[in-house]
Short mmCIF file of C-alpha atoms in Angstrom, two decimals:
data_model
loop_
_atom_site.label_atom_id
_atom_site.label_comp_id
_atom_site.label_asym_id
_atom_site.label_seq_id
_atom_site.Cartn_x
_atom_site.Cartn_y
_atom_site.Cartn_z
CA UNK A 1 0.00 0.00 0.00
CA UNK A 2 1.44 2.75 -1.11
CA UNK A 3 1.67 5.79 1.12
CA UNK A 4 -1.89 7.67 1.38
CA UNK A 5 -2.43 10.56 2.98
CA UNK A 6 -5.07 10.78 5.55
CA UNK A 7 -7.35 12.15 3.30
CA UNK A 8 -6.62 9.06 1.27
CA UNK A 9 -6.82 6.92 3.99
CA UNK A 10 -10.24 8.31 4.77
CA UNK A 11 -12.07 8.20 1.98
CA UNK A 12 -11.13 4.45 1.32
CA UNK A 13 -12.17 3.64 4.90
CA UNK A 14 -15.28 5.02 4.53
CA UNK A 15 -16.17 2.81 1.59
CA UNK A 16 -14.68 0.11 3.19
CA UNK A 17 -17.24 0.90 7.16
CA UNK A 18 -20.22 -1.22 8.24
CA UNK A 19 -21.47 1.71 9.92
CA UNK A 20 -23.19 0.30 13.59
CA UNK A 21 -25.79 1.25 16.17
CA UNK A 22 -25.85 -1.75 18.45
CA UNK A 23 -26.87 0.06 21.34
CA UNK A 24 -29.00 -1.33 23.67
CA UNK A 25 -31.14 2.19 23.52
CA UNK A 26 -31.05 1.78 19.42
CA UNK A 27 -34.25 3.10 18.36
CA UNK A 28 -36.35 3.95 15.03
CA UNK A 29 -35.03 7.80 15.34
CA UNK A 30 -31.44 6.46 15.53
CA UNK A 31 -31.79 4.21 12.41
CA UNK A 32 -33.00 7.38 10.72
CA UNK A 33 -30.16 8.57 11.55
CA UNK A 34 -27.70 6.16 10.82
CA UNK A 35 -29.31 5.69 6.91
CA UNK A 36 -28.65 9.48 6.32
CA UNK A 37 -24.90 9.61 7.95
CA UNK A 38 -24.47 6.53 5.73
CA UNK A 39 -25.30 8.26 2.72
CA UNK A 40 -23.38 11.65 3.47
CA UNK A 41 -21.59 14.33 0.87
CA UNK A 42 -18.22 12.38 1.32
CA UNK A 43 -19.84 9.32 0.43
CA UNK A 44 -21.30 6.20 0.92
CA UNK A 45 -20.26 3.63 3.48
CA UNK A 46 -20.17 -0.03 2.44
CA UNK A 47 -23.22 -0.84 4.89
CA UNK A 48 -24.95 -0.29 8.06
CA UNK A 49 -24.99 -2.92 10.47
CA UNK A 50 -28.34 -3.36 13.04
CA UNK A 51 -30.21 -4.87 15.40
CA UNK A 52 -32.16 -7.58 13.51
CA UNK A 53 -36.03 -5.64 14.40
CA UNK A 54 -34.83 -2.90 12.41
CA UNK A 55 -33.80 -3.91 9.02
CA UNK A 56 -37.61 -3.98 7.95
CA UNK A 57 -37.25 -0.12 8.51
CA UNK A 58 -33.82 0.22 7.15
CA UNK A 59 -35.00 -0.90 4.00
CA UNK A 60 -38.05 0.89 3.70
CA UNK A 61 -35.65 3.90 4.35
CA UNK A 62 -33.10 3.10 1.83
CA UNK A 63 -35.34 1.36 -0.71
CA UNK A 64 -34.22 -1.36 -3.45
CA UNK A 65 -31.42 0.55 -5.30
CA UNK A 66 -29.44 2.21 -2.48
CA UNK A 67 -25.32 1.00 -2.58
CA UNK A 68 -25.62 0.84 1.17
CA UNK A 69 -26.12 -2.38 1.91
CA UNK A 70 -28.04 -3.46 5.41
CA UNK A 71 -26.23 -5.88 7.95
CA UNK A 72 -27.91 -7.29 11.30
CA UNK A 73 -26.88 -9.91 13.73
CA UNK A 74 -27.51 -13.43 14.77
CA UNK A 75 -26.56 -15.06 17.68
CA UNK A 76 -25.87 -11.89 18.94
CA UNK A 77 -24.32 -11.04 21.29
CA UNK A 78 -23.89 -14.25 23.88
CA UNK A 79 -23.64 -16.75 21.09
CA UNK A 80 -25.29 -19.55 23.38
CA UNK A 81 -28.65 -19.68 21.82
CA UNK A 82 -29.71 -22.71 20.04
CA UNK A 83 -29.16 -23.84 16.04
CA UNK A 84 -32.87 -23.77 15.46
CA UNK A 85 -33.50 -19.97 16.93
CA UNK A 86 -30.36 -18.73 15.05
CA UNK A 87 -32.04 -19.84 11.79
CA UNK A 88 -35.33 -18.41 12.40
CA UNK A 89 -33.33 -15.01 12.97
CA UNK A 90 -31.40 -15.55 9.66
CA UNK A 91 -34.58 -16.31 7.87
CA UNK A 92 -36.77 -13.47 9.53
CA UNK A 93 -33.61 -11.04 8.73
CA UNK A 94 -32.97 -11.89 5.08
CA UNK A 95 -37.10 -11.80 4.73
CA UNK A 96 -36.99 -8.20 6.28
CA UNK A 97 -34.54 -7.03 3.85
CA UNK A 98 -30.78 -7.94 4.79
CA UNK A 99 -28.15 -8.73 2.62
CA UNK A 100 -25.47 -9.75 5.06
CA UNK A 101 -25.46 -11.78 8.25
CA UNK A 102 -22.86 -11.25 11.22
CA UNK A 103 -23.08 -14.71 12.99
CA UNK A 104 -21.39 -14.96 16.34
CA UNK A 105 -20.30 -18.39 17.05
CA UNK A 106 -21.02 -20.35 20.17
CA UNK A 107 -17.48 -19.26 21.56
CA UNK A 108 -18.07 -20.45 24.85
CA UNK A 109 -18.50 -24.24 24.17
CA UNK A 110 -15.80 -23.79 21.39
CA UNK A 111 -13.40 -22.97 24.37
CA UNK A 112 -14.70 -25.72 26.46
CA UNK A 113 -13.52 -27.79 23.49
CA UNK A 114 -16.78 -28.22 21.24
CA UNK A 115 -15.53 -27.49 17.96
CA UNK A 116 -18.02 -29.58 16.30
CA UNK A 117 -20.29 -26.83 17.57
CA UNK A 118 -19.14 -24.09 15.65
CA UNK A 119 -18.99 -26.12 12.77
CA UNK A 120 -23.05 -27.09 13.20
CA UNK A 121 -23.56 -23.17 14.00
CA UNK A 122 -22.37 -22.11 10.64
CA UNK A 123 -23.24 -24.50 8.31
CA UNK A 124 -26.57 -24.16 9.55
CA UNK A 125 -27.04 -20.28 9.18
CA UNK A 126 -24.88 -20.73 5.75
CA UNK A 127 -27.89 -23.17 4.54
CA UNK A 128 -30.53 -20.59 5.69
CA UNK A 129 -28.75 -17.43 3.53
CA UNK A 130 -27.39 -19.21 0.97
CA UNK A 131 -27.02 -15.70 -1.16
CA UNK A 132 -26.50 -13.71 2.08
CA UNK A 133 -23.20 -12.60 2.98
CA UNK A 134 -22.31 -14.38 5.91
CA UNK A 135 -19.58 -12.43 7.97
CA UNK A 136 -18.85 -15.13 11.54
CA UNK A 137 -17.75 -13.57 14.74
CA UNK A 138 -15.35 -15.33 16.52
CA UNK A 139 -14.74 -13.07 19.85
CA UNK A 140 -11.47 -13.08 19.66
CA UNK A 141 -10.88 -10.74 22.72
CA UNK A 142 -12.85 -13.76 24.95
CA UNK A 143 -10.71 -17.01 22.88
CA UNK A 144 -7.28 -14.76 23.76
CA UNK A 145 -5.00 -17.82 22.99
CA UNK A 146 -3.83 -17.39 19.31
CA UNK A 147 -4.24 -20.98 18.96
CA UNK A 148 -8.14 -21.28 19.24
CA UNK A 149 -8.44 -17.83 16.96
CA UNK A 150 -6.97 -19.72 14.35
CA UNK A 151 -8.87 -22.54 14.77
CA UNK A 152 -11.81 -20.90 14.92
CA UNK A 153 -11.04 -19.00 11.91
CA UNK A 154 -10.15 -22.21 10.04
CA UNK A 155 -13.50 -23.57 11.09
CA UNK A 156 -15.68 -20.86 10.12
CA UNK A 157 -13.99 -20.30 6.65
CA UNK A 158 -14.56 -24.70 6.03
CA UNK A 159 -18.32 -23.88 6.50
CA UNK A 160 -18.42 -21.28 4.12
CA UNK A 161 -18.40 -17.79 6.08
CA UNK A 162 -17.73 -15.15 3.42
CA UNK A 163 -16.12 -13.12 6.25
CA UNK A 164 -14.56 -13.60 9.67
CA UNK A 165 -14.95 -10.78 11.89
CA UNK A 166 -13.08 -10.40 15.76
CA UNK A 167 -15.59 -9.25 17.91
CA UNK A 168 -19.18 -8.17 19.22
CA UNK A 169 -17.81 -5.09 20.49
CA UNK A 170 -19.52 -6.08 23.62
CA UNK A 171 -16.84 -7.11 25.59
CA UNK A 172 -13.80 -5.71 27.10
CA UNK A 173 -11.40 -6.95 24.38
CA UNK A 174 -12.21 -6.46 21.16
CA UNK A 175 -10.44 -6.07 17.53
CA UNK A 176 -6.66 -6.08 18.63
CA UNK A 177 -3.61 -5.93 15.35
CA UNK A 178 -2.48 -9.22 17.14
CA UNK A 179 -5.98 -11.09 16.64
CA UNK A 180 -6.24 -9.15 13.11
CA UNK A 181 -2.63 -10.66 11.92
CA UNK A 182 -4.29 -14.32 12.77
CA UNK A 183 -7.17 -13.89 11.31
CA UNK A 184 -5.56 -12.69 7.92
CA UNK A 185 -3.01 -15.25 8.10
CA UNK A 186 -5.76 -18.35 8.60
CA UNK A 187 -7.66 -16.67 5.46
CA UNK A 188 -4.36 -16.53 3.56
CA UNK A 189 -3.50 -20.00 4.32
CA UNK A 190 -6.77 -21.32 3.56
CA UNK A 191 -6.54 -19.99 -0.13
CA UNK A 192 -10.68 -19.05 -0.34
CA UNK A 193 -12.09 -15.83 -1.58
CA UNK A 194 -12.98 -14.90 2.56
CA UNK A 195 -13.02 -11.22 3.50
CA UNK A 196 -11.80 -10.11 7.36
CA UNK A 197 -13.99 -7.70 9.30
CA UNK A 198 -11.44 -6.23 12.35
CA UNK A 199 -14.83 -4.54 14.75
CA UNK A 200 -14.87 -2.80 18.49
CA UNK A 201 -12.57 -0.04 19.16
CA UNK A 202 -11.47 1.45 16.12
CA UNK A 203 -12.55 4.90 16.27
CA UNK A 204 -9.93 6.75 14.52
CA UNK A 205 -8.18 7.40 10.92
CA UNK A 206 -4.68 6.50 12.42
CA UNK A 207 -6.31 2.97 13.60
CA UNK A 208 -7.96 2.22 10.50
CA UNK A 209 -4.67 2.82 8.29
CA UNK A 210 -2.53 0.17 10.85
CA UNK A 211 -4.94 -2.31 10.00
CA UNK A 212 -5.49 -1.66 6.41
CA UNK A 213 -0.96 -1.83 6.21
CA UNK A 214 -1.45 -5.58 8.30
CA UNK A 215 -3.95 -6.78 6.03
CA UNK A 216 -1.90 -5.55 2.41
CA UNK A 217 1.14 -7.27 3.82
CA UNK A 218 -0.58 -11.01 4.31
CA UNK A 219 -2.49 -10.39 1.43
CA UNK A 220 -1.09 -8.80 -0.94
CA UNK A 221 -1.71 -5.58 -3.34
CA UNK A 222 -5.58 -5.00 -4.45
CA UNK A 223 -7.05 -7.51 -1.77
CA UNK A 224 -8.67 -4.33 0.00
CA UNK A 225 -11.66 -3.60 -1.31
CA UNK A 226 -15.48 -4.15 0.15
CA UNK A 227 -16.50 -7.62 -0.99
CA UNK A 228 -13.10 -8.74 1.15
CA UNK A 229 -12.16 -5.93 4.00
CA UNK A 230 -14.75 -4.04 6.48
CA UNK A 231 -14.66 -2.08 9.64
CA UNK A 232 -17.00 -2.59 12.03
CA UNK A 233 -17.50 0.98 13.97
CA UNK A 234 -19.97 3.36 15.27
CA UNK A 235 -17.29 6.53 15.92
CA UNK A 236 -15.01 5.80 13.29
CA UNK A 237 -17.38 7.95 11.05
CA UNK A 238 -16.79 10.90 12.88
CA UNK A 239 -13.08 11.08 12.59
CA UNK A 240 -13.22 9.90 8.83
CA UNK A 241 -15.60 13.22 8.05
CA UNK A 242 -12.94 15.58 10.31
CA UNK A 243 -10.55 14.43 8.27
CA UNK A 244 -11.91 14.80 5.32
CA UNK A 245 -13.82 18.19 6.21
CA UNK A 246 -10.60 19.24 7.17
CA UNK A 247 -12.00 20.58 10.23
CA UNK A 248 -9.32 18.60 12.74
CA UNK A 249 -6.10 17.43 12.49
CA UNK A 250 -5.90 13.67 12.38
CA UNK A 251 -6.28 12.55 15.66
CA UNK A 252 -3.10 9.76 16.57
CA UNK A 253 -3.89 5.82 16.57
CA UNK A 254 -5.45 4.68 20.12
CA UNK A 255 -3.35 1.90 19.94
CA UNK A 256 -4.01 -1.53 20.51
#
């Protein structure tokens, strides 16, 4: 990647954002909301992601044509509920009007050492999009040990997850550069067209361009674009339209 400048580095993450209200207080004002600041003078981001009961509205909102395209969650955010209620969500989601799924795995028996459960999880929401995109959570910030985040990567990606995404961002640890450089490698390794979704915590420019750098370097030139790299983020809008407003200075990386 050659060197951008933040303006650069802006305006590609912006086309690149799932742009998320997963509040708990989420309401129909705030998905009015959240359709316009997706569709803003700077442009469009690559899609909204929302609570499942509001993607009937979404779409109303944004209508048939719109290049925004609407994400909502299964499984969400505990990842203990059972097959059969994750595929009634799916099917009740893609009827409402989604185009993409964010699946969380059942993390918490994967760590126990039920793999086979993961496995069941995503074939079975796979079989009940079949033209959805299917991004899988994996938690990363609750597996920790680099070992099960890349065998929960390889898992998801056998099943047929068109993504695999790090986190809920509803829990203290969530995208880190260390779970991110996994994640990319298991997707490299595995030689399948499967995008990566880094989500929770990246609120700035500065962090978005670290992670965009990681992913060119396991990837290669040209792999960045929206059917294989999103950001999951409520805030990172804001700094993306300071930037390219000009109306701050870019504000430094939070680190990870």
């Amino acid at each position: 990647m050659e060197l951008l400048s933040p303006r650069e580095v802006a305006a590609f993450a912006l086309s690149l954002l799932d742009l998320t209200n997963l509040r708990d207080d989420c309401d129909s004002g705030a998905i009015e909301t959240l359709c316009k600041r997706a569709q803003g003078p700077n442009g469009h981001s690559a899609a909204i992601c929302i609570w499942p009961r509001f993607v009937a509205q979404a779409r109303g909102i944004l209508g048939s044509s719109s290049p925004v395209r609407i994400a909502t969650v299964v499984n969400f955010p505990s990842g203990n509920l059972a097959v059969e209620t994750v595929v009634a969500e799916t099917r009740k989601a893609i009827e409402d009007g989604a185009d993409e799924i964010d699946l969380v795995i059942p993390y918490q028996k994967f760590m126990a050492g039920d793999e086979a459960s993961v496995s069941e999880m995503v074939r079975a929401v796979r079989a009940a999009c079949p033209k959805a995109c299917l991004k899988v959570i994996l938690e990363t910030g609750e597996l920790k040990e680099a070992g099960l985040i890349r065998r929960a990567s390889e898992l998801a990606i056998a099943e047929g997850a068109d993504f695999i995404k790090t986190s809920t961002g509803k829990v203290q640890v969530n995208a880190t550069l260390e779970a991110a450089d996994i994640m990319l490698q298991a997707i490299r390794d595995s030689r399948r067209k499967v995008g990566f979704k880094p989500a929770g915590g990246i609120s700035t420019v500065a962090d978005a361009d670290l992670y965009l750098r990681l992913a060119e370097t396991i990837m290669g030139a040209n792999w960045l674009m929206p059917s294989t790299f999103r950001f999951g983020a409520s805030g990172l809008l804001d700094d993306i339209q300071a930037v390219l407003n000009g109306s701050s200075a870019p504000r430094p990386s939070s680190g990870y």
